[in-house]
PDB file of C-alpha atoms in Angstrom:
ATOM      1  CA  UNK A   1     -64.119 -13.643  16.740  1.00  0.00           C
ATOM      2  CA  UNK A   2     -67.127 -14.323  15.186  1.00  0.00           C
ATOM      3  CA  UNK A   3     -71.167 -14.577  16.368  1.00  0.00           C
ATOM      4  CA  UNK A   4     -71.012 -17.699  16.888  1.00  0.00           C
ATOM      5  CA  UNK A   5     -68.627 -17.458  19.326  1.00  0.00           C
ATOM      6  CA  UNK A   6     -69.932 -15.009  21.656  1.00  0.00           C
ATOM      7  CA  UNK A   7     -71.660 -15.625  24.871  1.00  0.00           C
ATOM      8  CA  UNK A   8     -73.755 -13.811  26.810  1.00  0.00           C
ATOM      9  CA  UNK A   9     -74.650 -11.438  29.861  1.00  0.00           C
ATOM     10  CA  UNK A  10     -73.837 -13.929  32.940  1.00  0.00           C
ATOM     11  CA  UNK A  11     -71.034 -15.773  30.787  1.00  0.00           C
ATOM     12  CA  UNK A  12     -68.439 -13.737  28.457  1.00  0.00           C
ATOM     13  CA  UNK A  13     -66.467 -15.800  26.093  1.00  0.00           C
ATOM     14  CA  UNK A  14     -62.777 -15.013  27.282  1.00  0.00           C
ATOM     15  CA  UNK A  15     -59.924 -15.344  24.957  1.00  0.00           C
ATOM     16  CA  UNK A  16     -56.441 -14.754  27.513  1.00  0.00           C
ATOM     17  CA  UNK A  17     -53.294 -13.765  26.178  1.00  0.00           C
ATOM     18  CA  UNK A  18     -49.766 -14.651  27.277  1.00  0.00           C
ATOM     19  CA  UNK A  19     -48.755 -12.711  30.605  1.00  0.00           C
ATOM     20  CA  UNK A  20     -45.297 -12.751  29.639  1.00  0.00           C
ATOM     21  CA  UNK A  21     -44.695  -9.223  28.599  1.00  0.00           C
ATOM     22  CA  UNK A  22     -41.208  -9.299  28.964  1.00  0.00           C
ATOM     23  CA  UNK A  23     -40.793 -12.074  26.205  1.00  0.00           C
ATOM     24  CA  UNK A  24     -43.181 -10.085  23.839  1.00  0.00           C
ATOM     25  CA  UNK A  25     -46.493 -11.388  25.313  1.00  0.00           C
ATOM     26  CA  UNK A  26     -49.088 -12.878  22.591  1.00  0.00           C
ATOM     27  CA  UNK A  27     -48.341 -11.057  19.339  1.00  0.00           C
ATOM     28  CA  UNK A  28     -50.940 -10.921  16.385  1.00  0.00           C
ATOM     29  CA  UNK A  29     -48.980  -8.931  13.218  1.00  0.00           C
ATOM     30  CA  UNK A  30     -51.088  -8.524   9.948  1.00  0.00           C
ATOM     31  CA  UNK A  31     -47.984  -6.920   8.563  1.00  0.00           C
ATOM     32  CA  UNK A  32     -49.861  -4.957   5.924  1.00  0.00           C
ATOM     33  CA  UNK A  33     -52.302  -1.929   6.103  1.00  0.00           C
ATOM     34  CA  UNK A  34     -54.946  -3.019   3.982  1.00  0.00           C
ATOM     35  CA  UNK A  35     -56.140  -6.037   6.266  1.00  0.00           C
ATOM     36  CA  UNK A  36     -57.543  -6.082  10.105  1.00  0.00           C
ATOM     37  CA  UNK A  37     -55.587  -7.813  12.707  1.00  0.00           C
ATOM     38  CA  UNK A  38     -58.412  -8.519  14.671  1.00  0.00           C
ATOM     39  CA  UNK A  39     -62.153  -7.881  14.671  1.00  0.00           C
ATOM     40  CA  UNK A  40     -64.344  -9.118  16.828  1.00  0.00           C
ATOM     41  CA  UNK A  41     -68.067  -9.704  15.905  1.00  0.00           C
ATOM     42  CA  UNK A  42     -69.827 -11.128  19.024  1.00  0.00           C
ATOM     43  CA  UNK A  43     -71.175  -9.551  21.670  1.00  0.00           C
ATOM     44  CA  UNK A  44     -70.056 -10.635  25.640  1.00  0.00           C
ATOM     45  CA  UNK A  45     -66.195 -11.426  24.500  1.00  0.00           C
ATOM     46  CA  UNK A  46     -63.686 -10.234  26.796  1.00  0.00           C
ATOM     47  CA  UNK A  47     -60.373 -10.155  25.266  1.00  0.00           C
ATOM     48  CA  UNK A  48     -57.257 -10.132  27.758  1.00  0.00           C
ATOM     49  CA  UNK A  49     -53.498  -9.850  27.286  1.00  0.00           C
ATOM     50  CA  UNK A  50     -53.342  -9.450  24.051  1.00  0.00           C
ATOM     51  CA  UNK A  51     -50.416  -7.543  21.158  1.00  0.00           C
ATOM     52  CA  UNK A  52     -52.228  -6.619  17.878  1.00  0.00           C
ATOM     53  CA  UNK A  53     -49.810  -4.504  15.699  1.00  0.00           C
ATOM     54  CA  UNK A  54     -49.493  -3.788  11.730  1.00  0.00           C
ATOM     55  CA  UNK A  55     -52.561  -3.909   9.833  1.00  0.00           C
ATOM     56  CA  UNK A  56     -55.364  -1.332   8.882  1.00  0.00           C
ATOM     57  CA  UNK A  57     -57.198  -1.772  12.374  1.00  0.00           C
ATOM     58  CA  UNK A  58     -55.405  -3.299  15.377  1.00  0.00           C
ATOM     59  CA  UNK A  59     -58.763  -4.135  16.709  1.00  0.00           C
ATOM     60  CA  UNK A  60     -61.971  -3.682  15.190  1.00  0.00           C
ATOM     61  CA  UNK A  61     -65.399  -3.925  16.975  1.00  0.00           C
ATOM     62  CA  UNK A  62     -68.819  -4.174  14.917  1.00  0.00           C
ATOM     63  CA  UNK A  63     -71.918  -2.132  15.081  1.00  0.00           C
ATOM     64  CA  UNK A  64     -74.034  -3.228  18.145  1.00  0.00           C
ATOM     65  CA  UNK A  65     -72.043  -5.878  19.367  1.00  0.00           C
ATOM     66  CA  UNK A  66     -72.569  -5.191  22.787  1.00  0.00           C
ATOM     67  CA  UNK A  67     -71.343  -6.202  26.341  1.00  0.00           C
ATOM     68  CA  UNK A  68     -67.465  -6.328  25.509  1.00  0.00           C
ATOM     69  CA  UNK A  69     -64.429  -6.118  27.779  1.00  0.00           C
ATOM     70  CA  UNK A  70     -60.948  -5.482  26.148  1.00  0.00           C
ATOM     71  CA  UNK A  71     -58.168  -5.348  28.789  1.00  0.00           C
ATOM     72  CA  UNK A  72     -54.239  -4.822  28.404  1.00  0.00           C
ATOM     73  CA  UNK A  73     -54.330  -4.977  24.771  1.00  0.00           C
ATOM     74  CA  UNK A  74     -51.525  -3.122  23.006  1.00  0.00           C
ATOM     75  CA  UNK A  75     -52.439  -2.241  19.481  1.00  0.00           C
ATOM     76  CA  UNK A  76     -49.405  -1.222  17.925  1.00  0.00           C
ATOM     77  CA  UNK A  77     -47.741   0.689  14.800  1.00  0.00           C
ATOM     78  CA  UNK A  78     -51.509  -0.030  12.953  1.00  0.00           C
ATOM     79  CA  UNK A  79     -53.374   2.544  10.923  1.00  0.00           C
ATOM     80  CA  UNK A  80     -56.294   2.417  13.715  1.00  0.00           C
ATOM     81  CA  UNK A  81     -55.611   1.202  17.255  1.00  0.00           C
ATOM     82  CA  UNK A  82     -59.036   0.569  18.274  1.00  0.00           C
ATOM     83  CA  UNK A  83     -62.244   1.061  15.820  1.00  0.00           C
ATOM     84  CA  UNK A  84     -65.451   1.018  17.981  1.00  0.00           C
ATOM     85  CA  UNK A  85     -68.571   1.011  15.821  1.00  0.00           C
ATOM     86  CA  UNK A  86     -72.022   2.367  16.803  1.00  0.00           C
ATOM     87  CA  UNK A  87     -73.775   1.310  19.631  1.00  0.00           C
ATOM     88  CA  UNK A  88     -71.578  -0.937  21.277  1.00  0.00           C
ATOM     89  CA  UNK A  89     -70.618   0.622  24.983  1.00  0.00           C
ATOM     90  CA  UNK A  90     -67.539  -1.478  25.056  1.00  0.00           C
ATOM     91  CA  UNK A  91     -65.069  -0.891  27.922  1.00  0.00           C
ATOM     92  CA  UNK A  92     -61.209  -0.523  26.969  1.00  0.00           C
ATOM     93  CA  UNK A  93     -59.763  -1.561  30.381  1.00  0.00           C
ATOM     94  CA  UNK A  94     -55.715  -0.356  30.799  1.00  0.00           C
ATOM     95  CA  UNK A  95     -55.032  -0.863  26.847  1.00  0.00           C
ATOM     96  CA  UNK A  96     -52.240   1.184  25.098  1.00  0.00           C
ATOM     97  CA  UNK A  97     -52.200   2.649  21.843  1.00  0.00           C
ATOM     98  CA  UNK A  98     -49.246   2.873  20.755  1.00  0.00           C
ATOM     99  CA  UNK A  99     -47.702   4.668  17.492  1.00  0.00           C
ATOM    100  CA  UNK A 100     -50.913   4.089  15.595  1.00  0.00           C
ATOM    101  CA  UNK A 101     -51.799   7.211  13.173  1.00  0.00           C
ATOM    102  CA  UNK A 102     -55.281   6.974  15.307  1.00  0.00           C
ATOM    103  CA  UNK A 103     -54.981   5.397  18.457  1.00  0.00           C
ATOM    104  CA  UNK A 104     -58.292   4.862  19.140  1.00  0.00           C
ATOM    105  CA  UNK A 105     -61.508   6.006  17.244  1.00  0.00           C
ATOM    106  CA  UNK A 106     -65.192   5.949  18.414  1.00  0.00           C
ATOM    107  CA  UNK A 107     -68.115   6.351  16.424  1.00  0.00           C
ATOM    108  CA  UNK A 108     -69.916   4.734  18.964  1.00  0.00           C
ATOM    109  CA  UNK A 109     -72.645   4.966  21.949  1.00  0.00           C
ATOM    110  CA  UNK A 110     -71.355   5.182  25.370  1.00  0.00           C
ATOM    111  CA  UNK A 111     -68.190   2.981  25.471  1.00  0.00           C
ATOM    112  CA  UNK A 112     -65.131   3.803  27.851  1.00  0.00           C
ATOM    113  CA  UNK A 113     -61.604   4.486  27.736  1.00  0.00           C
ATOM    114  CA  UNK A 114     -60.288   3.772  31.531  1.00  0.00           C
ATOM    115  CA  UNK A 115     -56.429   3.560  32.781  1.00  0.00           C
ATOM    116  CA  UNK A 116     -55.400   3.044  29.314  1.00  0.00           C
ATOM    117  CA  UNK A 117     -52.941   4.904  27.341  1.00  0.00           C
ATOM    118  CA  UNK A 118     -52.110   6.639  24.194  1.00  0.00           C
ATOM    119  CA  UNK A 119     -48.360   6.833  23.412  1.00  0.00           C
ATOM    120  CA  UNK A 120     -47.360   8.885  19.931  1.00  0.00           C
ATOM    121  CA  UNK A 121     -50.077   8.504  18.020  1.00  0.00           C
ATOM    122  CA  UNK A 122     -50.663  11.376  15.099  1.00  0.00           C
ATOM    123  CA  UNK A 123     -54.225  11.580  16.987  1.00  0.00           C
ATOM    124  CA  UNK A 124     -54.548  10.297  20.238  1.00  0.00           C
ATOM    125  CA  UNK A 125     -58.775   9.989  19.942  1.00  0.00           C
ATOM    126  CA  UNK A 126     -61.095  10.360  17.032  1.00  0.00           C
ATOM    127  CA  UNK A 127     -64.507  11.120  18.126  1.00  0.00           C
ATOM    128  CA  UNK A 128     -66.866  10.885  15.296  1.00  0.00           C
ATOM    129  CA  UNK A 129     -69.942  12.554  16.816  1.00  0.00           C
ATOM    130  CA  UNK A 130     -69.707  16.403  18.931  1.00  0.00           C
ATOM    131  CA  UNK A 131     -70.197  15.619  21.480  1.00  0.00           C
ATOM    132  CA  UNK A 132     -68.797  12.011  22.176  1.00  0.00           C
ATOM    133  CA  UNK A 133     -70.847   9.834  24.784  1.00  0.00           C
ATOM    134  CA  UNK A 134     -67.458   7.428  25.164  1.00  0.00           C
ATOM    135  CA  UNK A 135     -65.261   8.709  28.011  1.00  0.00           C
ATOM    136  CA  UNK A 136     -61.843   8.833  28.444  1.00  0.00           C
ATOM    137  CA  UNK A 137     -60.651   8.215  32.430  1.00  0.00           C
ATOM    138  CA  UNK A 138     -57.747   8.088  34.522  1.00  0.00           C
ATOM    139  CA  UNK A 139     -55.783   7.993  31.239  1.00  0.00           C
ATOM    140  CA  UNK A 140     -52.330   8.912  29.838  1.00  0.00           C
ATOM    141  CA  UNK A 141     -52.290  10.449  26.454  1.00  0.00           C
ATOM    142  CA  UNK A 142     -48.286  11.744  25.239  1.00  0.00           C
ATOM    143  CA  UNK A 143     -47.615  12.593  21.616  1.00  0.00           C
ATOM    144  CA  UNK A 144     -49.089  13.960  18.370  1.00  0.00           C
ATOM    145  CA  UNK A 145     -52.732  15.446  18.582  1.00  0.00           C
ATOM    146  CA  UNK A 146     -55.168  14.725  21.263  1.00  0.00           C
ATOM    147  CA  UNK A 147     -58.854  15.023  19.220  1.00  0.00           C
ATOM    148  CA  UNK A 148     -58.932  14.393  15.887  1.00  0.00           C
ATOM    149  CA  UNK A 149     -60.875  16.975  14.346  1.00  0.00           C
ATOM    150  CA  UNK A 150     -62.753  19.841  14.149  1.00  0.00           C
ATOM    151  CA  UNK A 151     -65.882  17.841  15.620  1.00  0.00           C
ATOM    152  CA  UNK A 152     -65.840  15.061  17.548  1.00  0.00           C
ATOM    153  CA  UNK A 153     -64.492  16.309  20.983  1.00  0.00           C
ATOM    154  CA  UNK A 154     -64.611  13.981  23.872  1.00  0.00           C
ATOM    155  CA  UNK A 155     -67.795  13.562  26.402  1.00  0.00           C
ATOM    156  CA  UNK A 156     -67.317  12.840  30.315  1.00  0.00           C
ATOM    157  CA  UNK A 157     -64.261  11.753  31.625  1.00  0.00           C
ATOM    158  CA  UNK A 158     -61.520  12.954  33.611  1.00  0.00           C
ATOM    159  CA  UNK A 159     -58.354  12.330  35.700  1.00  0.00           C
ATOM    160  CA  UNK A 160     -55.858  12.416  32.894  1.00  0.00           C
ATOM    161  CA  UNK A 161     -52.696  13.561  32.064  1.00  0.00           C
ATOM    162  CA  UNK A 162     -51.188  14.967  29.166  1.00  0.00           C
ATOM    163  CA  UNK A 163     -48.084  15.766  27.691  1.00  0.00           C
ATOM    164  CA  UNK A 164     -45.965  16.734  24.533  1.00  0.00           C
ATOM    165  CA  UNK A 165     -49.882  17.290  22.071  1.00  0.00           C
ATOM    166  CA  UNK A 166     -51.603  19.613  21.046  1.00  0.00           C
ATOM    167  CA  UNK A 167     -54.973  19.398  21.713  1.00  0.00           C
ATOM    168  CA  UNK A 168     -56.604  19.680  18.589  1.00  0.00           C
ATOM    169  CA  UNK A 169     -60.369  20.360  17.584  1.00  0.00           C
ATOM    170  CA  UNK A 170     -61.118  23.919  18.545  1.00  0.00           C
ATOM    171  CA  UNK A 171     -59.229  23.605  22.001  1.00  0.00           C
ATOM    172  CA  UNK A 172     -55.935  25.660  21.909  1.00  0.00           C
ATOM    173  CA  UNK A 173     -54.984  23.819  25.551  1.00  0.00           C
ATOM    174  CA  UNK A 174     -55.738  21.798  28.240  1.00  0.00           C
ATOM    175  CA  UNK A 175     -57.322  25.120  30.012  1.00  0.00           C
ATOM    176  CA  UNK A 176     -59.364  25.827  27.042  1.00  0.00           C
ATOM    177  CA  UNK A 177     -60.874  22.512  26.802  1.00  0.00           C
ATOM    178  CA  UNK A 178     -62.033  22.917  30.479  1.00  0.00           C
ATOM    179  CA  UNK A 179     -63.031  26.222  30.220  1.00  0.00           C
ATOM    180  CA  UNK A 180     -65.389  25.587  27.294  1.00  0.00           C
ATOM    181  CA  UNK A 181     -66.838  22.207  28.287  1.00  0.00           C
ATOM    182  CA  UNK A 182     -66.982  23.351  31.976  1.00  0.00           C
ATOM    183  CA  UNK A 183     -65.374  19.354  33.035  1.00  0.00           C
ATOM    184  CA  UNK A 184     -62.460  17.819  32.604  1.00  0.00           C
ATOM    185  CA  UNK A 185     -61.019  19.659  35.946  1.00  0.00           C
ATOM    186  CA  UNK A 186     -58.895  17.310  37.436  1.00  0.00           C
ATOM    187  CA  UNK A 187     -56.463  16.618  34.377  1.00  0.00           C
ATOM    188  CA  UNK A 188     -53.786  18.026  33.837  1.00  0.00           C
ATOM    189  CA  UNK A 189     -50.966  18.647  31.521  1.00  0.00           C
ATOM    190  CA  UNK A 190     -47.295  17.273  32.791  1.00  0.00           C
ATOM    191  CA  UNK A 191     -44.635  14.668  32.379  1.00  0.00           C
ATOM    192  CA  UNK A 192     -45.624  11.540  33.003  1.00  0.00           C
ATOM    193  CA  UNK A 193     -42.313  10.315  33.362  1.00  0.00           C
ATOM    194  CA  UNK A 194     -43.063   6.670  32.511  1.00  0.00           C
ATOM    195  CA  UNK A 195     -40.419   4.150  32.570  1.00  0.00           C
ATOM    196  CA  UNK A 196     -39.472   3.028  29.117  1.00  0.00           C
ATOM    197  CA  UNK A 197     -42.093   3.491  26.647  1.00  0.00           C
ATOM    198  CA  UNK A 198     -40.198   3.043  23.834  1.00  0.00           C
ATOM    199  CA  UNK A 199     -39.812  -0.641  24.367  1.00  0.00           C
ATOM    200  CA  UNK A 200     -43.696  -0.633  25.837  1.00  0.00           C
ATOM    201  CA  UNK A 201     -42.946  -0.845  29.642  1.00  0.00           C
ATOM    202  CA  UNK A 202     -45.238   2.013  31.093  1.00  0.00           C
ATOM    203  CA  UNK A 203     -44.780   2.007  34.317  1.00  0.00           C
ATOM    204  CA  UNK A 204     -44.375   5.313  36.277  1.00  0.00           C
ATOM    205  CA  UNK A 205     -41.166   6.274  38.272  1.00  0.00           C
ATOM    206  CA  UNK A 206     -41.058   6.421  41.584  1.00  0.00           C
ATOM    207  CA  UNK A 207     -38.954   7.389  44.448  1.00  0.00           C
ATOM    208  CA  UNK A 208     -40.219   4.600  46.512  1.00  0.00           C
ATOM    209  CA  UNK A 209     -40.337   1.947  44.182  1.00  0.00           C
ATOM    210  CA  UNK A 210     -41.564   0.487  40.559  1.00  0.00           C
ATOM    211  CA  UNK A 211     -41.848  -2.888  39.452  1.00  0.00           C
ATOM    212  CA  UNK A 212     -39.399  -3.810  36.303  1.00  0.00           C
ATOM    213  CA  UNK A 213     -40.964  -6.410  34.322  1.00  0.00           C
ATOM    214  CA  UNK A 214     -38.020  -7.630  33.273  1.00  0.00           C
ATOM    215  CA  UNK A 215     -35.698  -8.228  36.280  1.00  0.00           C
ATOM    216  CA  UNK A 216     -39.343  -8.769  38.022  1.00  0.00           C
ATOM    217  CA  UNK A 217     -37.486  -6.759  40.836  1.00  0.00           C
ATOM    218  CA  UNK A 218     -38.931  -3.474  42.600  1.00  0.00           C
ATOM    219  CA  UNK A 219     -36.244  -0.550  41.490  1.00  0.00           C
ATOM    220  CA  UNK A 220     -36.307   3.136  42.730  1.00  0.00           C
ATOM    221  CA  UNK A 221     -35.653   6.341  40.505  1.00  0.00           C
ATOM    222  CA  UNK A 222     -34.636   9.472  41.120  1.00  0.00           C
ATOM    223  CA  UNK A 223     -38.082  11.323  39.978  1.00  0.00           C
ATOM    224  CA  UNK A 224     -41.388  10.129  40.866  1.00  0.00           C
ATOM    225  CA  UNK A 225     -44.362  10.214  38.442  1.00  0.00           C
ATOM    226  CA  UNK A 226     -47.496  12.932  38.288  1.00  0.00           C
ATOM    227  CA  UNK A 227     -49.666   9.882  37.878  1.00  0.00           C
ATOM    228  CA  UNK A 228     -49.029   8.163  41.316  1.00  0.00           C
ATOM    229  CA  UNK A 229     -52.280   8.475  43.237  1.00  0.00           C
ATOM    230  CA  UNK A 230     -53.984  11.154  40.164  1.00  0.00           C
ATOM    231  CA  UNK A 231     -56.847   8.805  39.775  1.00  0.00           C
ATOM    232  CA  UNK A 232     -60.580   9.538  40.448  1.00  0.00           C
ATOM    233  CA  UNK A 233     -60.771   9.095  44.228  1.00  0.00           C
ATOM    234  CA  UNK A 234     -64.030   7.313  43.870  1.00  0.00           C
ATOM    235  CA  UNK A 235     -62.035   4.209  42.368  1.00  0.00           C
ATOM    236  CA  UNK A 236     -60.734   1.057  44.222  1.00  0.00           C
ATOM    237  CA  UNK A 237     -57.079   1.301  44.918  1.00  0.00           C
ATOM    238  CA  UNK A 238     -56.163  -1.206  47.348  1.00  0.00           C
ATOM    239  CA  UNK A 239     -54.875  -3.757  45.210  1.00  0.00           C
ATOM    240  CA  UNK A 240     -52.036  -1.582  45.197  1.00  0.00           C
ATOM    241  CA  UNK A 241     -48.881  -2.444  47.453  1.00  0.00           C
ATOM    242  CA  UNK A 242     -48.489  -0.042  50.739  1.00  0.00           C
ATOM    243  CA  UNK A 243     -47.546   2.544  50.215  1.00  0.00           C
ATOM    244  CA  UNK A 244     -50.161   3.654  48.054  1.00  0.00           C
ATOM    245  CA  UNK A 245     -51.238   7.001  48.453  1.00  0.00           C
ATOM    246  CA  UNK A 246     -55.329   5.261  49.553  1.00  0.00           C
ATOM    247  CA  UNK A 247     -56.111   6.572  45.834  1.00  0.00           C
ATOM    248  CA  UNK A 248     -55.705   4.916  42.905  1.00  0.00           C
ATOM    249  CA  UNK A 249     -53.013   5.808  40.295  1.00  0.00           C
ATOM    250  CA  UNK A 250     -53.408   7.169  36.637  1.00  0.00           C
ATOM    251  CA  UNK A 251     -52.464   4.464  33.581  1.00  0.00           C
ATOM    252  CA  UNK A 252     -51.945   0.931  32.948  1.00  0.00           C
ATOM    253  CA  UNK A 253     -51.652  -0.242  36.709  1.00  0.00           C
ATOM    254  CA  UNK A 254     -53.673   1.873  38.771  1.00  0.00           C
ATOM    255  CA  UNK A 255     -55.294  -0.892  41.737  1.00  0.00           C
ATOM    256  CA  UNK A 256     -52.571  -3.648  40.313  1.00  0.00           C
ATOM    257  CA  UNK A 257     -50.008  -5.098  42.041  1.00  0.00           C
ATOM    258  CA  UNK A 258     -47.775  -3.758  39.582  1.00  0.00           C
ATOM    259  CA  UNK A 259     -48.573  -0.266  40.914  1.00  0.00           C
ATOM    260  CA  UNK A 260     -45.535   2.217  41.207  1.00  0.00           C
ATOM    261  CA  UNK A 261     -45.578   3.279  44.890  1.00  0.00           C
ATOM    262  CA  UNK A 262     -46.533   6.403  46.740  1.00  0.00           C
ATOM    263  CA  UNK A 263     -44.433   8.917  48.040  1.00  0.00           C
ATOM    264  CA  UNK A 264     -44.022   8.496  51.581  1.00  0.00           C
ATOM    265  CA  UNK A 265     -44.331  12.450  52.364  1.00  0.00           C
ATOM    266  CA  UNK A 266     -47.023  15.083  51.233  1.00  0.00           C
ATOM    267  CA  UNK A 267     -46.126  17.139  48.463  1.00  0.00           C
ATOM    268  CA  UNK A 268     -45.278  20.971  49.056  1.00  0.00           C
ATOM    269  CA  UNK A 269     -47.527  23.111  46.654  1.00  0.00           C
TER     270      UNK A 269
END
């Protein structure tokens, strides 16, 4: 996506996927590790819907190439997930890295990682500047290493759940990270239970209901997910099917209609 194709403020140039996850969705494989799948060089291009797997960066953003929207892309089995170059404050809107060796790195100015998440990755997030200004929100992150580094350790951000890494910089845990930035309070570290993320469906489990995106039918488990209803409680939720907790879930479908639904009773602590 080059300049000339970008547009501006008031218009973004939109380039839409296939919504047909189930059938394997839009699929862009480089199939070697020495060339980009995709890189975008325009600022104001929103890219939605979107499978990017194989090459040496699933998808690569240039320096200063500002006002950009990425939402539900996978980036898959690449060398980089996501490469975010300086100065861009790019949003990454429910995207999953998945099985990258970096899922997604940021050597950037104030971009944001929301609802997304990282799925065994060797490192989860490289931050190239201590501390980051790109966030990381409402987010799953399972496998591998979280941070990437001695330096580089994330900035604001919070409401998200981890499981089976290590946390990596100079953070022995979760606890550790909080203690020594003083934020991060509300995540936590705890199975996710997601539904199959081996063949990419991350939905959460749920007692009361999940949507199967093959079938396209709502089926119930016998566990129900930490994520229901752990997202910031400042966020919009209600695009979510009753009953929804009136908060917003952590991952790929917080405020969706694909939202896994709420348990019914409150939890005893």
């Amino acid at each position: 996506v080059d300049a000339p194709d970008q547009g501006s403020a008031s218009s973004r140039v939109t380039i839409q996927g296939s919504t047909n996850s189930a059938a394997g969705g839009s699929l862009f494989d480089r199939q070697t590790s020495a060339s980009d799948v995709l890189v975008v060089n325009g600022s104001y291009v929103r890219l939605v819907d979107l499978r990017l797997q194989g090459g040496r960066y699933g998808l690569s953003l240039a320096q200063s190439k500002v006002g950009c929207e990425f939402e539900k892309i996978f980036s898959i089995s690449n060398t980089y997930g996501f490469y975010d170059e300086p100065f861009t404050a790019a949003r990454f809107i429910r995207c999953a890295a998945v099985r990258n060796t970096y899922g997604y790195r940021a050597n950037t100015t104030g971009s944001k990682w929301e609802q997304g998440v990282s799925w065994s990755n060797v490192y989860a997030f490289q931050f190239d500047f201590d501390p980051s200004s790109a966030t990381v929100s409402n987010s799953v992150i399972v496998g591998g290493t979280a941070f990437a580094g001695a330096a580089g350790n994330p900035g604001a951000g919070d409401y998200n759940v981890f499981w089976s890494v290590t946390m990596g910089g100079t953070y022995q845990n979760l606890g550790d990270l909080q203690r020594t930035k003083n934020s991060w309070w509300h995540s936590t570290f705890a199975d996710p239970q997601l539904a199959d993320p081996v063949n990419l469906d991350f939905h959460p489990r749920s007692e009361q209901g999940r949507f199967n995106p093959v079938s396209k039918l709502w089926v119930t488990d016998s566990v129900t997910s930490v994520t229901i209803d752990f997202g910031n409680p400042l966020w919009p939720y209600t695009n979510e099917l009753s009953p929804n907790g009136s908060r917003v879930d952590a991952g790929l479908f917080g405020n969706t209609g694909e939202a896994s639904r709420s348990p019914t009773n409150s939890a005893y602590l």
